[in-house]
PDB file of C-alpha atoms in Angstrom:
ATOM      1  CA  MET A   1     138.314 115.921  37.649  1.00 68.00           C
ATOM      2  CA  THR A   2     136.052 117.299  40.140  1.00 81.00           C
ATOM      3  CA  ASP A   3     136.990 121.022  42.163  1.00 91.00           C
ATOM      4  CA  PRO A   4     138.278 119.909  45.279  1.00 91.00           C
ATOM      5  CA  ALA A   5     137.068 123.935  46.061  1.00 94.00           C
ATOM      6  CA  VAL A   6     133.924 123.406  44.732  1.00 96.00           C
ATOM      7  CA  GLU A   7     133.557 119.700  46.195  1.00 96.00           C
ATOM      8  CA  ARG A   8     134.365 121.845  49.560  1.00 96.00           C
ATOM      9  CA  ASP A   9     132.211 124.709  49.687  1.00 97.00           C
ATOM     10  CA  ALA A  10     129.866 121.764  48.503  1.00 97.00           C
ATOM     11  CA  ALA A  11     130.054 120.096  51.794  1.00 97.00           C
ATOM     12  CA  GLU A  12     130.199 123.568  53.737  1.00 98.00           C
ATOM     13  CA  ALA A  13     126.641 124.061  51.628  1.00 98.00           C
ATOM     14  CA  ALA A  14     125.326 121.089  53.007  1.00 98.00           C
ATOM     15  CA  SER A  15     125.979 121.481  56.383  1.00 98.00           C
ATOM     16  CA  ALA A  16     125.428 125.265  56.965  1.00 98.00           C
ATOM     17  CA  PHE A  17     121.364 124.421  55.385  1.00 97.00           C
ATOM     18  CA  SER A  18     121.087 120.427  57.409  1.00 97.00           C
ATOM     19  CA  HIS A  19     119.694 122.156  60.390  1.00 98.00           C
ATOM     20  CA  PRO A  20     115.979 122.077  60.384  1.00 97.00           C
ATOM     21  CA  PRO A  21     114.644 126.198  60.365  1.00 97.00           C
ATOM     22  CA  VAL A  22     113.345 127.962  63.799  1.00 98.00           C
ATOM     23  CA  GLU A  23     110.354 129.185  65.129  1.00 98.00           C
ATOM     24  CA  PRO A  24     110.393 132.877  66.118  1.00 98.00           C
ATOM     25  CA  ASP A  25     109.536 133.818  68.798  1.00 97.00           C
ATOM     26  CA  VAL A  26     107.375 136.933  67.273  1.00 98.00           C
ATOM     27  CA  SER A  27     107.156 138.422  63.964  1.00 98.00           C
ATOM     28  CA  ALA A  28     105.699 141.968  63.097  1.00 98.00           C
ATOM     29  CA  ALA A  29     105.375 143.489  59.457  1.00 98.00           C
ATOM     30  CA  TYR A  30     107.608 146.872  58.592  1.00 98.00           C
ATOM     31  CA  GLY A  31     104.948 146.903  55.594  1.00 98.00           C
ATOM     32  CA  GLU A  32     101.649 145.466  53.644  1.00 97.00           C
ATOM     33  CA  HIS A  33     103.604 143.847  51.700  1.00 97.00           C
ATOM     34  CA  PRO A  34     103.972 140.233  52.763  1.00 97.00           C
ATOM     35  CA  ASP A  35     107.934 140.053  52.477  1.00 98.00           C
ATOM     36  CA  GLN A  36     108.218 143.111  54.153  1.00 98.00           C
ATOM     37  CA  VAL A  37     108.424 140.874  58.656  1.00 98.00           C
ATOM     38  CA  VAL A  38     110.916 140.737  60.554  1.00 98.00           C
ATOM     39  CA  ASP A  39     111.455 137.668  62.560  1.00 98.00           C
ATOM     40  CA  PHE A  40     112.399 138.213  66.565  1.00 98.00           C
ATOM     41  CA  TYR A  41     114.118 136.106  68.562  1.00 98.00           C
ATOM     42  CA  ALA A  42     114.361 136.940  72.122  1.00 96.00           C
ATOM     43  CA  PRO A  43     117.606 136.252  74.502  1.00 95.00           C
ATOM     44  CA  ARG A  44     117.507 132.696  75.467  1.00 89.00           C
ATOM     45  CA  GLY A  45     121.227 132.950  77.372  1.00 69.00           C
ATOM     46  CA  PRO A  46     122.076 133.679  81.034  1.00 65.00           C
ATOM     47  CA  SER A  47     121.745 137.493  80.475  1.00 56.00           C
ATOM     48  CA  HIS A  48     124.333 140.110  83.245  1.00 54.00           C
ATOM     49  CA  ALA A  49     122.032 143.116  82.471  1.00 61.00           C
ATOM     50  CA  ALA A  50     118.147 143.916  82.345  1.00 76.00           C
ATOM     51  CA  ALA A  51     118.147 144.856  78.562  1.00 91.00           C
ATOM     52  CA  VAL A  52     120.888 143.824  76.221  1.00 95.00           C
ATOM     53  CA  PRO A  53     121.782 144.477  71.807  1.00 97.00           C
ATOM     54  CA  LEU A  54     120.220 144.158  69.519  1.00 98.00           C
ATOM     55  CA  VAL A  55     121.091 142.193  66.620  1.00 98.00           C
ATOM     56  CA  VAL A  56     119.384 142.976  62.945  1.00 98.00           C
ATOM     57  CA  LEU A  57     119.985 140.281  60.503  1.00 99.00           C
ATOM     58  CA  LEU A  58     120.269 140.891  57.067  1.00 99.00           C
ATOM     59  CA  HIS A  59     120.309 136.947  54.864  1.00 98.00           C
ATOM     60  CA  GLY A  60     121.997 136.937  52.135  1.00 98.00           C
ATOM     61  CA  GLY A  61     121.254 134.613  48.560  1.00 97.00           C
ATOM     62  CA  ALA A  62     121.712 137.125  46.300  1.00 98.00           C
ATOM     63  CA  TRP A  63     118.996 139.126  46.561  1.00 98.00           C
ATOM     64  CA  ARG A  64     117.429 136.530  44.653  1.00 97.00           C
ATOM     65  CA  ALA A  65     113.952 134.960  45.442  1.00 94.00           C
ATOM     66  CA  PRO A  66     113.935 131.446  45.930  1.00 94.00           C
ATOM     67  CA  TYR A  67     116.512 131.914  49.130  1.00 96.00           C
ATOM     68  CA  ASP A  68     114.870 133.920  51.836  1.00 97.00           C
ATOM     69  CA  ARG A  69     114.871 134.222  55.412  1.00 98.00           C
ATOM     70  CA  GLN A  70     114.468 130.564  56.944  1.00 98.00           C
ATOM     71  CA  HIS A  71     117.585 129.741  55.963  1.00 98.00           C
ATOM     72  CA  VAL A  72     119.653 131.644  59.068  1.00 98.00           C
ATOM     73  CA  THR A  73     116.771 130.920  61.531  1.00 98.00           C
ATOM     74  CA  PRO A  74     119.279 128.675  62.655  1.00 98.00           C
ATOM     75  CA  PHE A  75     122.376 131.336  62.546  1.00 98.00           C
ATOM     76  CA  ALA A  76     119.444 133.547  64.870  1.00 98.00           C
ATOM     77  CA  ASP A  77     118.974 131.027  67.723  1.00 98.00           C
ATOM     78  CA  PHE A  78     122.417 130.539  67.780  1.00 98.00           C
ATOM     79  CA  LEU A  79     123.058 134.096  68.331  1.00 98.00           C
ATOM     80  CA  ALA A  80     120.298 134.315  70.288  1.00 97.00           C
ATOM     81  CA  ARG A  81     121.322 131.566  72.948  1.00 96.00           C
ATOM     82  CA  ARG A  82     124.427 133.846  73.398  1.00 96.00           C
ATOM     83  CA  GLY A  83     122.104 136.406  74.536  1.00 95.00           C
ATOM     84  CA  PHE A  84     121.249 138.546  71.970  1.00 96.00           C
ATOM     85  CA  ALA A  85     117.736 139.390  71.257  1.00 97.00           C
ATOM     86  CA  VAL A  86     117.769 139.261  67.181  1.00 98.00           C
ATOM     87  CA  ALA A  87     115.816 140.577  64.570  1.00 98.00           C
ATOM     88  CA  ASN A  88     115.866 138.630  61.449  1.00 98.00           C
ATOM     89  CA  VAL A  89     114.606 140.985  58.260  1.00 98.00           C
ATOM     90  CA  GLU A  90     113.035 139.974  55.314  1.00 98.00           C
ATOM     91  CA  TYR A  91     113.009 142.024  52.395  1.00 98.00           C
ATOM     92  CA  ARG A  92     111.922 142.186  48.675  1.00 98.00           C
ATOM     93  CA  ARG A  93     114.328 139.815  46.645  1.00 98.00           C
ATOM     94  CA  GLY A  94     113.880 139.818  42.261  1.00 94.00           C
ATOM     95  CA  SER A  95     110.829 137.260  41.451  1.00 73.00           C
ATOM     96  CA  SER A  96     111.663 137.046  37.268  1.00 56.00           C
ATOM     97  CA  SER A  97     114.111 134.589  35.181  1.00 49.00           C
ATOM     98  CA  VAL A  98     112.917 136.953  32.186  1.00 45.00           C
ATOM     99  CA  PRO A  99     115.364 140.086  32.031  1.00 49.00           C
ATOM    100  CA  ARG A 100     114.086 143.442  32.871  1.00 45.00           C
ATOM    101  CA  GLN A 101     114.575 146.193  30.368  1.00 45.00           C
ATOM    102  CA  GLY A 102     118.519 146.807  29.766  1.00 44.00           C
ATOM    103  CA  ALA A 103     119.033 144.082  32.395  1.00 44.00           C
ATOM    104  CA  GLU A 104     121.056 140.562  31.024  1.00 45.00           C
ATOM    105  CA  ALA A 105     119.738 137.837  30.518  1.00 43.00           C
ATOM    106  CA  ALA A 106     119.929 134.849  33.448  1.00 46.00           C
ATOM    107  CA  GLU A 107     119.448 131.017  34.159  1.00 52.00           C
ATOM    108  CA  GLY A 108     117.827 132.098  37.524  1.00 68.00           C
ATOM    109  CA  PRO A 109     115.734 134.550  39.146  1.00 83.00           C
ATOM    110  CA  ILE A 110     116.992 137.998  38.785  1.00 92.00           C
ATOM    111  CA  ALA A 111     118.605 139.950  41.830  1.00 94.00           C
ATOM    112  CA  GLY A 112     116.883 142.079  43.471  1.00 94.00           C
ATOM    113  CA  ARG A 113     114.378 144.419  42.413  1.00 95.00           C
ATOM    114  CA  TRP A 114     115.247 147.932  42.047  1.00 96.00           C
ATOM    115  CA  PRO A 115     114.123 150.397  43.957  1.00 97.00           C
ATOM    116  CA  GLU A 116     112.344 147.871  46.042  1.00 97.00           C
ATOM    117  CA  THR A 117     114.886 145.566  47.690  1.00 98.00           C
ATOM    118  CA  PHE A 118     116.675 149.052  49.325  1.00 98.00           C
ATOM    119  CA  ASP A 119     112.921 150.215  49.764  1.00 98.00           C
ATOM    120  CA  ASP A 120     112.583 147.353  52.431  1.00 98.00           C
ATOM    121  CA  VAL A 121     115.870 147.539  54.566  1.00 98.00           C
ATOM    122  CA  ALA A 122     115.775 151.393  54.812  1.00 98.00           C
ATOM    123  CA  ALA A 123     112.019 151.136  55.894  1.00 98.00           C
ATOM    124  CA  ALA A 124     112.844 147.746  57.991  1.00 98.00           C
ATOM    125  CA  MET A 125     115.375 149.004  59.674  1.00 98.00           C
ATOM    126  CA  ASP A 126     113.871 152.779  60.840  1.00 98.00           C
ATOM    127  CA  ALA A 127     111.187 151.315  62.299  1.00 98.00           C
ATOM    128  CA  LEU A 128     112.931 148.190  63.893  1.00 98.00           C
ATOM    129  CA  PRO A 129     113.249 150.056  66.953  1.00 96.00           C
ATOM    130  CA  GLY A 130     109.453 150.334  67.800  1.00 97.00           C
ATOM    131  CA  LEU A 131     108.878 147.385  66.475  1.00 97.00           C
ATOM    132  CA  ALA A 132     111.315 145.876  69.059  1.00 96.00           C
ATOM    133  CA  GLY A 133     110.172 147.860  72.076  1.00 91.00           C
ATOM    134  CA  SER A 134     107.198 146.433  71.662  1.00 93.00           C
ATOM    135  CA  ALA A 135     108.026 142.666  70.125  1.00 94.00           C
ATOM    136  CA  LEU A 136     111.362 141.839  72.154  1.00 93.00           C
ATOM    137  CA  PRO A 137     110.971 143.926  75.874  1.00 91.00           C
ATOM    138  CA  GLN A 138     114.866 142.823  76.232  1.00 92.00           C
ATOM    139  CA  ALA A 139     116.390 144.369  73.436  1.00 96.00           C
ATOM    140  CA  ASP A 140     118.057 147.193  74.105  1.00 96.00           C
ATOM    141  CA  VAL A 141     117.689 149.376  70.540  1.00 95.00           C
ATOM    142  CA  ARG A 142     120.367 152.001  72.204  1.00 95.00           C
ATOM    143  CA  ARG A 143     123.554 148.966  71.094  1.00 97.00           C
ATOM    144  CA  VAL A 144     121.987 147.691  67.906  1.00 98.00           C
ATOM    145  CA  VAL A 145     124.631 145.877  65.940  1.00 98.00           C
ATOM    146  CA  VAL A 146     123.457 144.844  62.500  1.00 98.00           C
ATOM    147  CA  THR A 147     125.433 141.523  60.803  1.00 99.00           C
ATOM    148  CA  GLY A 148     124.546 140.527  57.221  1.00 98.00           C
ATOM    149  CA  HIS A 149     125.542 137.162  54.881  1.00 98.00           C
ATOM    150  CA  SER A 150     127.184 137.440  51.494  1.00 98.00           C
ATOM    151  CA  ALA A 151     124.318 139.892  49.660  1.00 98.00           C
ATOM    152  CA  GLY A 152     122.844 140.319  53.107  1.00 98.00           C
ATOM    153  CA  GLY A 153     126.488 141.911  54.889  1.00 98.00           C
ATOM    154  CA  HIS A 154     125.981 144.227  51.491  1.00 98.00           C
ATOM    155  CA  LEU A 155     122.946 145.396  52.970  1.00 98.00           C
ATOM    156  CA  ALA A 156     124.365 145.916  56.085  1.00 99.00           C
ATOM    157  CA  LEU A 157     126.873 148.161  54.673  1.00 99.00           C
ATOM    158  CA  TRP A 158     124.314 149.413  53.123  1.00 99.00           C
ATOM    159  CA  ALA A 159     122.657 150.728  56.150  1.00 98.00           C
ATOM    160  CA  ALA A 160     124.874 151.708  57.792  1.00 98.00           C
ATOM    161  CA  ALA A 161     126.062 154.429  54.847  1.00 98.00           C
ATOM    162  CA  ARG A 162     122.441 155.936  54.500  1.00 98.00           C
ATOM    163  CA  HIS A 163     123.534 159.244  55.337  1.00 98.00           C
ATOM    164  CA  LEU A 164     125.794 159.197  53.415  1.00 98.00           C
ATOM    165  CA  LEU A 165     123.842 158.871  49.745  1.00 98.00           C
ATOM    166  CA  PRO A 166     123.035 161.951  47.969  1.00 98.00           C
ATOM    167  CA  PRO A 167     120.972 163.847  48.414  1.00 97.00           C
ATOM    168  CA  ASP A 168     118.943 163.089  45.048  1.00 98.00           C
ATOM    169  CA  ALA A 169     118.908 158.973  46.128  1.00 98.00           C
ATOM    170  CA  PRO A 170     115.080 158.118  46.517  1.00 98.00           C
ATOM    171  CA  ALA A 171     112.554 158.690  48.840  1.00 97.00           C
ATOM    172  CA  GLY A 172     113.096 156.853  52.286  1.00 98.00           C
ATOM    173  CA  TRP A 173     116.901 155.920  51.766  1.00 98.00           C
ATOM    174  CA  ARG A 174     119.068 159.151  53.094  1.00 98.00           C
ATOM    175  CA  LEU A 175     119.656 159.654  56.872  1.00 98.00           C
ATOM    176  CA  PRO A 176     120.345 163.267  57.663  1.00 98.00           C
ATOM    177  CA  SER A 177     122.644 161.915  60.499  1.00 98.00           C
ATOM    178  CA  PRO A 178     124.320 158.670  61.152  1.00 98.00           C
ATOM    179  CA  PRO A 179     122.274 155.559  61.638  1.00 98.00           C
ATOM    180  CA  ARG A 180     122.660 154.659  65.365  1.00 96.00           C
ATOM    181  CA  LEU A 181     124.351 151.799  65.627  1.00 98.00           C
ATOM    182  CA  ARG A 182     127.253 150.032  67.446  1.00 98.00           C
ATOM    183  CA  GLY A 183     128.408 148.838  64.761  1.00 98.00           C
ATOM    184  CA  VAL A 184     128.617 146.816  61.855  1.00 98.00           C
ATOM    185  CA  VAL A 185     129.384 143.283  61.433  1.00 99.00           C
ATOM    186  CA  ALA A 186     129.410 142.015  57.369  1.00 99.00           C
ATOM    187  CA  LEU A 187     130.126 138.282  56.745  1.00 99.00           C
ATOM    188  CA  ALA A 188     132.110 137.326  53.253  1.00 98.00           C
ATOM    189  CA  PRO A 189     129.977 140.934  51.867  1.00 99.00           C
ATOM    190  CA  ILE A 190     128.756 141.920  48.703  1.00 98.00           C
ATOM    191  CA  ALA A 191     131.148 145.205  49.494  1.00 98.00           C
ATOM    192  CA  ASP A 192     132.494 146.125  45.966  1.00 98.00           C
ATOM    193  CA  PHE A 193     130.677 146.063  42.949  1.00 98.00           C
ATOM    194  CA  THR A 194     133.136 146.856  40.549  1.00 98.00           C
ATOM    195  CA  VAL A 195     135.178 144.747  41.868  1.00 98.00           C
ATOM    196  CA  ALA A 196     132.424 141.809  42.680  1.00 98.00           C
ATOM    197  CA  GLU A 197     130.991 142.097  38.782  1.00 98.00           C
ATOM    198  CA  ASP A 198     134.733 142.199  37.205  1.00 98.00           C
ATOM    199  CA  LEU A 199     134.903 138.708  39.441  1.00 98.00           C
ATOM    200  CA  GLY A 200     131.456 137.475  38.468  1.00 97.00           C
ATOM    201  CA  VAL A 201     130.683 137.276  41.719  1.00 98.00           C
ATOM    202  CA  CYS A 202     127.476 135.364  42.381  1.00 97.00           C
ATOM    203  CA  GLY A 203     126.524 135.237  38.427  1.00 96.00           C
ATOM    204  CA  GLY A 204     126.706 139.287  38.156  1.00 97.00           C
ATOM    205  CA  ALA A 205     124.181 139.213  40.824  1.00 97.00           C
ATOM    206  CA  SER A 206     125.645 143.207  41.657  1.00 97.00           C
ATOM    207  CA  GLY A 207     124.723 144.270  38.257  1.00 97.00           C
ATOM    208  CA  GLN A 208     121.444 143.219  38.229  1.00 97.00           C
ATOM    209  CA  LEU A 209     120.531 144.131  41.297  1.00 97.00           C
ATOM    210  CA  LEU A 210     121.484 147.392  39.161  1.00 97.00           C
ATOM    211  CA  GLY A 211     118.705 146.687  36.623  1.00 95.00           C
ATOM    212  CA  GLY A 212     121.943 145.992  33.905  1.00 94.00           C
ATOM    213  CA  LYS A 213     125.133 147.195  32.188  1.00 94.00           C
ATOM    214  CA  GLU A 214     122.637 150.116  30.851  1.00 96.00           C
ATOM    215  CA  TYR A 215     122.083 151.824  35.476  1.00 97.00           C
ATOM    216  CA  PHE A 216     124.766 150.173  36.890  1.00 97.00           C
ATOM    217  CA  ALA A 217     127.406 153.141  36.852  1.00 97.00           C
ATOM    218  CA  GLY A 218     124.425 155.764  37.314  1.00 98.00           C
ATOM    219  CA  ARG A 219     122.672 153.719  40.509  1.00 98.00           C
ATOM    220  CA  LEU A 220     126.375 152.811  41.863  1.00 98.00           C
ATOM    221  CA  PRO A 221     126.489 155.458  43.696  1.00 98.00           C
ATOM    222  CA  TYR A 222     123.167 155.059  45.640  1.00 98.00           C
ATOM    223  CA  ALA A 223     123.749 151.449  46.395  1.00 98.00           C
ATOM    224  CA  ASP A 224     127.406 150.394  45.884  1.00 98.00           C
ATOM    225  CA  PRO A 225     129.408 151.005  50.414  1.00 98.00           C
ATOM    226  CA  ALA A 226     132.857 150.738  48.954  1.00 98.00           C
ATOM    227  CA  ALA A 227     131.235 154.498  47.296  1.00 98.00           C
ATOM    228  CA  LEU A 228     129.248 155.377  50.575  1.00 98.00           C
ATOM    229  CA  LEU A 229     132.861 155.906  52.591  1.00 98.00           C
ATOM    230  CA  PRO A 230     133.696 156.997  55.389  1.00 98.00           C
ATOM    231  CA  THR A 231     130.640 156.039  57.627  1.00 98.00           C
ATOM    232  CA  GLY A 232     131.693 156.830  60.936  1.00 98.00           C
ATOM    233  CA  ILE A 233     130.370 153.691  61.671  1.00 98.00           C
ATOM    234  CA  ALA A 234     132.613 150.895  63.894  1.00 98.00           C
ATOM    235  CA  THR A 235     133.186 148.014  61.021  1.00 98.00           C
ATOM    236  CA  ALA A 236     134.337 144.712  60.753  1.00 98.00           C
ATOM    237  CA  ILE A 237     134.198 142.090  57.998  1.00 98.00           C
ATOM    238  CA  VAL A 238     134.797 138.476  59.152  1.00 98.00           C
ATOM    239  CA  GLN A 239     135.800 136.832  55.552  1.00 98.00           C
ATOM    240  CA  GLY A 240     136.782 132.502  54.838  1.00 98.00           C
ATOM    241  CA  ARG A 241     140.024 132.917  52.612  1.00 98.00           C
ATOM    242  CA  GLU A 242     138.846 129.103  50.830  1.00 98.00           C
ATOM    243  CA  ASP A 243     135.422 131.482  49.817  1.00 98.00           C
ATOM    244  CA  ILE A 244     134.248 130.778  46.405  1.00 98.00           C
ATOM    245  CA  VAL A 245     131.314 132.366  46.177  1.00 98.00           C
ATOM    246  CA  VAL A 246     132.673 135.925  47.696  1.00 98.00           C
ATOM    247  CA  PRO A 247     136.159 135.686  47.068  1.00 98.00           C
ATOM    248  CA  GLU A 248     138.693 138.296  49.669  1.00 98.00           C
ATOM    249  CA  GLN A 249     139.069 140.234  47.317  1.00 98.00           C
ATOM    250  CA  VAL A 250     135.366 141.529  47.822  1.00 98.00           C
ATOM    251  CA  ALA A 251     136.961 142.175  50.793  1.00 98.00           C
ATOM    252  CA  GLU A 252     139.910 144.039  50.683  1.00 98.00           C
ATOM    253  CA  ALA A 253     138.477 146.419  47.687  1.00 98.00           C
ATOM    254  CA  TYR A 254     136.412 147.281  50.108  1.00 98.00           C
ATOM    255  CA  VAL A 255     138.238 148.171  53.290  1.00 98.00           C
ATOM    256  CA  GLY A 256     141.230 149.677  50.637  1.00 98.00           C
ATOM    257  CA  ALA A 257     138.820 152.039  49.946  1.00 98.00           C
ATOM    258  CA  ALA A 258     137.900 152.129  52.954  1.00 98.00           C
ATOM    259  CA  ALA A 259     141.662 153.089  54.236  1.00 98.00           C
ATOM    260  CA  GLN A 260     141.623 155.816  51.758  1.00 98.00           C
ATOM    261  CA  ALA A 261     138.673 157.556  52.867  1.00 98.00           C
ATOM    262  CA  GLY A 262     140.809 157.785  56.066  1.00 98.00           C
ATOM    263  CA  GLU A 263     138.258 155.110  57.840  1.00 98.00           C
ATOM    264  CA  LEU A 264     139.447 152.315  59.440  1.00 98.00           C
ATOM    265  CA  VAL A 265     137.526 148.453  59.231  1.00 98.00           C
ATOM    266  CA  GLY A 266     138.491 146.013  60.858  1.00 98.00           C
ATOM    267  CA  LEU A 267     139.133 142.418  58.535  1.00 98.00           C
ATOM    268  CA  THR A 268     139.124 138.722  59.553  1.00 98.00           C
ATOM    269  CA  LEU A 269     140.420 136.634  57.272  1.00 98.00           C
ATOM    270  CA  LEU A 270     139.384 132.473  57.834  1.00 98.00           C
ATOM    271  CA  ASP A 271     142.291 129.863  56.517  1.00 98.00           C
ATOM    272  CA  GLY A 272     140.473 126.826  56.064  1.00 97.00           C
ATOM    273  CA  VAL A 273     137.129 127.862  55.597  1.00 98.00           C
ATOM    274  CA  GLY A 274     134.349 128.794  53.011  1.00 98.00           C
ATOM    275  CA  HIS A 275     131.043 131.167  52.279  1.00 98.00           C
ATOM    276  CA  PHE A 276     128.903 129.318  54.271  1.00 98.00           C
ATOM    277  CA  PRO A 277     130.525 128.878  57.721  1.00 98.00           C
ATOM    278  CA  LEU A 278     130.031 131.757  58.842  1.00 98.00           C
ATOM    279  CA  ILE A 279     126.451 131.272  59.845  1.00 98.00           C
ATOM    280  CA  ASP A 280     127.301 127.498  60.212  1.00 98.00           C
ATOM    281  CA  PRO A 281     126.345 126.882  63.552  1.00 98.00           C
ATOM    282  CA  ALA A 282     128.245 123.652  63.666  1.00 98.00           C
ATOM    283  CA  ALA A 283     130.990 125.713  62.347  1.00 98.00           C
ATOM    284  CA  ASP A 284     133.917 127.255  64.758  1.00 98.00           C
ATOM    285  CA  ALA A 285     133.368 130.198  61.833  1.00 98.00           C
ATOM    286  CA  CYS A 286     130.435 130.597  63.437  1.00 98.00           C
ATOM    287  CA  ALA A 287     131.859 131.155  67.400  1.00 97.00           C
ATOM    288  CA  VAL A 288     134.528 133.551  65.672  1.00 98.00           C
ATOM    289  CA  VAL A 289     131.217 135.797  64.001  1.00 98.00           C
ATOM    290  CA  CYS A 290     129.434 136.158  66.662  1.00 98.00           C
ATOM    291  CA  GLU A 291     132.501 137.175  68.720  1.00 98.00           C
ATOM    292  CA  GLU A 292     133.020 140.096  66.326  1.00 98.00           C
ATOM    293  CA  ILE A 293     129.405 141.118  66.971  1.00 98.00           C
ATOM    294  CA  SER A 294     130.385 140.593  70.989  1.00 98.00           C
ATOM    295  CA  GLN A 295     133.508 143.492  70.969  1.00 97.00           C
ATOM    296  CA  LEU A 296     130.852 145.693  68.951  1.00 98.00           C
ATOM    297  CA  ALA A 297     127.686 145.707  71.219  1.00 96.00           C
ATOM    298  CA  TRP A 298     128.706 145.350  74.489  1.00 89.00           C
TER     299      TRP A 298
END
């Protein structure tokens, strides 16, 4: 007998991935590696201001190589058509199905690279004001909202918490003060690594990202958003209640950790919604995401 939840997830994924890729207006490199690139989308909708907020988009895909930024280009275009400037960031992801030392066996590509995945997100965020200033004159780099889906939601939360990293964090990761962001909108994020591993989210992707069981506990303080609180930056999470890819318990754990740290994180739970409608321009959930971004950006 087919599981209705699995059927729904497959249908939602098929809808989200059915849109053709949308070419950016311009691309810019933030490093020498082919994956160190940002695609920019100029605002397409009507604007009431000379400059518009910049939405930094970090794609998901369990930090695994087969899933690159192309699958969120329709979402980037959706945001651009609602008047935002958009920066769709690529970063290095896991590229081998052969376990690294200390990593567990995997049936598919390993999730992420340590430390390269984090190196890239930090470098991209630091370079974006200058890159956007040249690529998109319409972008107001004083009004930046970071959003990300799934594994990209994790990276969005991490990017907003870099000032809380331990002093011995790898070079280039830690900021001396909070980043200048209007806020973060994390979409079904892998926001608490301990809970995610307990639930087996994405086949243990968060454990693979950190290098496997041997390194998991020691690297949590440098990578887990739930360990990097309070950020002092406005944060909202949008989560489908029917999500079987990253269940709502993961988001709720992060919100609970934030509350214990004295910080209020908004959590919008959408009934009848799974993992992929949050980035599907054809889904009502995508409009909810856009509204959450608007509330922080404007």
